Short mmCIF file of C-alpha atoms in Angstrom, two decimals:
data_model
loop_
_atom_site.label_atom_id
_atom_site.label_comp_id
_atom_site.label_asym_id
_atom_site.label_seq_id
_atom_site.Cartn_x
_atom_site.Cartn_y
_atom_site.Cartn_z
CA THR A 1 19.15 14.52 35.34
CA GLN A 2 22.85 14.29 35.41
CA LEU A 3 24.85 16.72 37.12
CA LEU A 4 28.39 17.64 37.19
CA GLU A 5 29.84 19.55 40.20
CA GLN A 6 33.24 21.37 39.65
CA SER A 7 35.58 22.54 42.25
CA PRO A 8 36.85 24.84 43.01
CA GLN A 9 34.88 27.69 41.49
CA PHE A 10 37.74 30.04 41.69
CA LEU A 11 41.43 29.55 41.89
CA SER A 12 44.06 32.25 41.99
CA ILE A 13 47.71 30.96 42.33
CA GLN A 14 51.23 32.21 41.54
CA GLU A 15 53.18 31.34 38.64
CA GLY A 16 54.93 28.15 38.92
CA GLU A 17 52.67 26.47 41.42
CA ASN A 18 50.63 23.17 40.87
CA LEU A 19 46.92 22.74 40.84
CA THR A 20 44.25 20.39 40.45
CA VAL A 21 40.48 20.96 39.30
CA TYR A 22 37.83 18.40 40.07
CA CYS A 23 34.79 17.42 38.32
CA ASN A 24 32.38 14.99 40.02
CA SER A 25 29.19 13.55 39.60
CA SER A 26 26.91 10.53 40.91
CA SER A 27 26.14 9.43 37.22
CA VAL A 28 28.18 7.61 35.07
CA PHE A 29 29.26 9.11 31.73
CA SER A 30 30.18 7.46 28.55
CA SER A 31 32.90 10.07 27.97
CA LEU A 32 34.12 13.32 29.75
CA GLN A 33 35.36 16.35 27.75
CA TRP A 34 37.69 19.29 29.00
CA TYR A 35 37.30 22.55 27.37
CA ARG A 36 38.70 26.17 28.18
CA GLN A 37 36.52 29.17 27.55
CA GLU A 38 37.68 32.70 26.93
CA PRO A 39 35.38 35.58 27.70
CA GLY A 40 32.98 35.96 24.89
CA GLU A 41 34.00 32.91 23.00
CA GLY A 42 33.07 29.38 22.44
CA PRO A 43 34.39 26.57 24.67
CA VAL A 44 37.62 25.11 22.94
CA LEU A 45 38.18 21.47 23.52
CA LEU A 46 41.34 20.35 25.26
CA VAL A 47 40.81 16.56 25.68
CA THR A 48 38.35 13.63 25.86
CA VAL A 49 38.63 10.90 27.90
CA VAL A 50 36.57 7.83 27.39
CA THR A 51 38.09 4.70 29.46
CA GLY A 52 37.59 4.45 33.11
CA GLY A 53 41.13 5.03 34.54
CA GLU A 54 42.46 6.72 31.57
CA VAL A 55 45.02 9.34 32.06
CA LYS A 56 45.95 11.80 29.10
CA LYS A 57 48.60 14.43 29.08
CA LEU A 58 48.65 17.65 27.22
CA LYS A 59 52.14 19.22 27.97
CA ARG A 60 51.96 20.59 31.41
CA LEU A 61 48.02 19.30 31.73
CA THR A 62 47.27 15.92 32.85
CA PHE A 63 43.72 14.69 32.70
CA GLN A 64 42.36 11.51 34.46
CA PHE A 65 38.98 9.76 34.10
CA GLY A 66 37.65 7.90 37.32
CA ASP A 67 37.63 4.24 37.43
CA ALA A 68 33.82 4.40 37.61
CA ARG A 69 33.50 7.00 34.75
CA LYS A 70 31.74 9.38 37.35
CA ASP A 71 34.66 11.65 38.03
CA SER A 72 37.47 13.56 36.54
CA SER A 73 40.48 15.77 37.43
CA LEU A 74 42.57 18.17 35.58
CA HIS A 75 46.05 18.64 36.80
CA ILE A 76 48.31 21.67 35.92
CA THR A 77 52.00 21.48 36.51
CA ALA A 78 53.98 24.67 36.93
CA ALA A 79 50.95 26.98 36.15
CA GLN A 80 52.08 30.07 33.81
CA PRO A 81 50.03 33.27 33.40
CA GLY A 82 48.85 31.87 29.77
CA ASP A 83 46.81 29.11 31.67
CA THR A 84 44.46 31.79 33.02
CA GLY A 85 40.94 30.97 31.95
CA LEU A 86 37.74 29.40 32.50
CA TYR A 87 38.05 25.55 32.52
CA LEU A 88 34.93 23.38 31.95
CA CYS A 89 34.21 19.78 32.13
CA ALA A 90 31.28 18.25 30.25
CA GLY A 91 30.13 14.67 30.49
CA GLU A 92 28.45 12.85 27.73
CA GLY A 93 25.51 10.68 29.02
CA ASN A 94 24.94 7.19 28.31
CA ALA A 95 21.34 7.77 26.73
CA GLY A 96 22.23 10.25 24.39
CA ASN A 97 25.11 12.55 23.09
CA MET A 98 24.08 15.71 24.83
CA LEU A 99 26.78 16.97 26.81
CA THR A 100 26.11 17.96 30.54
CA PHE A 101 28.42 21.09 31.67
CA GLY A 102 30.07 21.68 35.10
CA GLY A 103 29.98 25.13 36.42
CA GLY A 104 33.44 25.77 35.53
CA THR A 105 36.48 26.87 37.25
CA ARG A 106 38.01 30.24 36.74
CA LEU A 107 41.63 30.12 37.21
CA MET A 108 44.02 33.10 37.48
CA VAL A 109 47.71 32.70 37.39
CA LYS A 110 49.60 35.70 38.76
CA PRO A 111 53.16 36.57 37.41
CA GLU B 1 39.83 19.81 13.15
CA PRO B 2 38.17 23.01 11.91
CA GLU B 3 35.41 24.39 14.15
CA VAL B 4 31.97 25.54 12.87
CA THR B 5 31.11 29.34 12.08
CA GLN B 6 28.24 31.02 13.34
CA THR B 7 26.30 34.23 12.23
CA PRO B 8 25.67 36.87 13.29
CA SER B 9 28.24 37.26 16.29
CA HIS B 10 25.69 39.67 18.02
CA GLN B 11 22.17 40.01 17.61
CA VAL B 12 19.84 42.73 19.36
CA THR B 13 16.16 42.27 18.97
CA GLN B 14 12.89 43.50 20.55
CA MET B 15 10.93 41.24 22.72
CA GLY B 16 8.29 39.17 20.75
CA GLN B 17 10.31 39.20 17.69
CA GLU B 18 11.73 35.98 15.80
CA VAL B 19 15.32 35.44 15.46
CA ILE B 20 17.23 33.00 13.41
CA LEU B 21 20.72 31.92 14.26
CA ARG B 22 22.91 30.31 11.93
CA CYS B 23 25.57 27.71 12.19
CA VAL B 24 28.09 26.59 9.04
CA PRO B 25 29.42 23.13 9.71
CA ILE B 26 31.62 20.95 7.40
CA SER B 27 28.83 19.57 5.26
CA ASN B 28 29.72 15.84 5.77
CA HIS B 29 29.22 15.94 9.59
CA LEU B 30 26.05 14.32 10.91
CA TYR B 31 25.55 15.32 14.40
CA PHE B 32 24.85 19.04 15.30
CA TYR B 33 23.82 20.38 18.78
CA TRP B 34 22.88 23.93 20.12
CA TYR B 35 23.55 25.18 23.48
CA ARG B 36 23.12 28.32 25.23
CA GLN B 37 24.84 29.92 28.20
CA ILE B 38 23.05 32.64 30.12
CA LEU B 39 25.61 35.10 31.61
CA GLY B 40 27.53 33.76 34.54
CA GLN B 41 25.76 30.49 34.16
CA LYS B 42 26.46 26.98 33.07
CA VAL B 43 26.38 25.86 29.32
CA GLU B 44 23.08 24.30 28.81
CA PHE B 45 22.13 21.76 26.09
CA LEU B 46 19.11 22.75 24.03
CA VAL B 47 18.79 20.22 21.05
CA SER B 48 20.91 17.68 18.91
CA PHE B 49 20.35 17.01 15.28
CA TYR B 50 21.26 13.85 13.53
CA ASN B 51 20.77 13.05 9.92
CA ASN B 52 18.33 15.90 9.50
CA GLU B 53 16.30 15.13 12.35
CA ILE B 54 15.97 15.96 16.06
CA SER B 55 17.52 13.25 18.08
CA GLU B 56 17.51 14.79 21.60
CA LYS B 57 15.99 17.83 22.97
CA SER B 58 15.96 19.53 26.65
CA GLU B 59 13.21 20.95 28.60
CA ILE B 60 14.46 24.55 27.48
CA PHE B 61 13.74 23.62 23.83
CA ASP B 62 9.91 24.44 23.87
CA ASP B 63 7.38 25.27 21.17
CA GLN B 64 9.37 28.48 20.63
CA PHE B 65 12.32 26.81 19.28
CA SER B 66 12.92 25.00 16.14
CA VAL B 67 15.94 23.97 14.16
CA GLU B 68 16.48 22.99 10.65
CA ARG B 69 19.13 22.41 7.93
CA PRO B 70 17.22 24.06 4.88
CA ASP B 71 19.89 23.70 2.35
CA GLY B 72 21.69 20.67 3.77
CA SER B 73 24.69 22.95 4.73
CA ASN B 74 23.55 25.87 7.07
CA PHE B 75 22.15 24.56 10.35
CA THR B 76 19.62 27.28 11.98
CA LEU B 77 18.00 27.85 15.25
CA LYS B 78 14.89 29.82 15.47
CA ILE B 79 13.44 31.46 18.07
CA ARG B 80 9.84 32.31 17.09
CA SER B 81 8.95 34.99 19.89
CA THR B 82 11.79 36.01 22.07
CA LYS B 83 11.46 36.67 25.76
CA LEU B 84 13.78 38.63 27.75
CA GLU B 85 15.19 35.38 29.42
CA ASP B 86 16.09 34.11 25.84
CA SER B 87 19.12 36.73 26.30
CA ALA B 88 22.16 34.38 26.10
CA MET B 89 25.24 33.04 24.09
CA TYR B 90 24.05 30.48 21.79
CA PHE B 91 26.73 27.99 20.67
CA CYS B 92 26.58 25.51 17.57
CA ALA B 93 28.54 22.52 17.98
CA ARG B 94 29.14 19.67 15.56
CA GLY B 95 30.05 15.80 16.47
CA GLY B 96 33.52 14.83 16.00
CA GLY B 97 32.79 11.81 13.68
CA VAL B 98 31.72 12.05 9.83
CA SER B 99 29.71 8.77 10.39
CA GLY B 100 28.14 9.48 13.73
CA GLY B 101 29.05 8.85 17.40
CA SER B 102 29.97 12.25 18.85
CA GLU B 103 32.27 11.54 21.92
CA THR B 104 33.89 14.77 21.18
CA GLN B 105 31.96 18.06 20.25
CA TYR B 106 33.58 21.27 18.68
CA PHE B 107 31.98 24.53 19.21
CA GLY B 108 31.57 27.52 17.33
CA PRO B 109 32.35 31.01 18.47
CA GLY B 110 28.87 31.57 19.47
CA THR B 111 26.17 34.36 18.86
CA ARG B 112 25.41 36.66 21.56
CA LEU B 113 21.62 37.34 21.68
CA LEU B 114 20.17 40.36 23.58
CA VAL B 115 16.49 40.76 23.87
CA LEU B 116 15.26 44.16 24.99
#
């Protein structure tokens, strides 16, 4: 069974600060996806990373896939209150297309 | 790319009743998935469906669950005899490619199921 551990579970910061969310596993994933989920809604895709060592940027968000494709990070620069939400990582296994989700990081950015 | 739509948005049912949850994707996509999220817990994979057949299923997806695409468009998840522990948000997702090979999955808004 593949597991993804996300850390931290909760993060409360002031507007303008930087933060990093981590997603770690002992398993190799063929791809890793980051989502953001609002209460009562479905996960909304932010990015997919596929290649080991890959870095993708989405405005103030930077996503990195580990060289061994076992871990990933999400870095937010100069966080804004609009970044508040639940961030989820999800890995696609090598044996099939099912996604294994991490437990999520609940981010609160205070003005 | 557009997401899938799901109906109903909310469903309340009595324990032991059958429920059918519906997902309306773009018709030319081949990969579809059902996930569930119990309140406060992780999103969990239930089943994947490729070319009108189940391709993978989890331990959660037991004999009480079934999926089908009856009219080539709507994609349904049926729970035959609901239990209290089936209460959760159920999400449909579609794969990113028309020809297959998911890599990226796009989720619907979910159906909130409450079993009393």
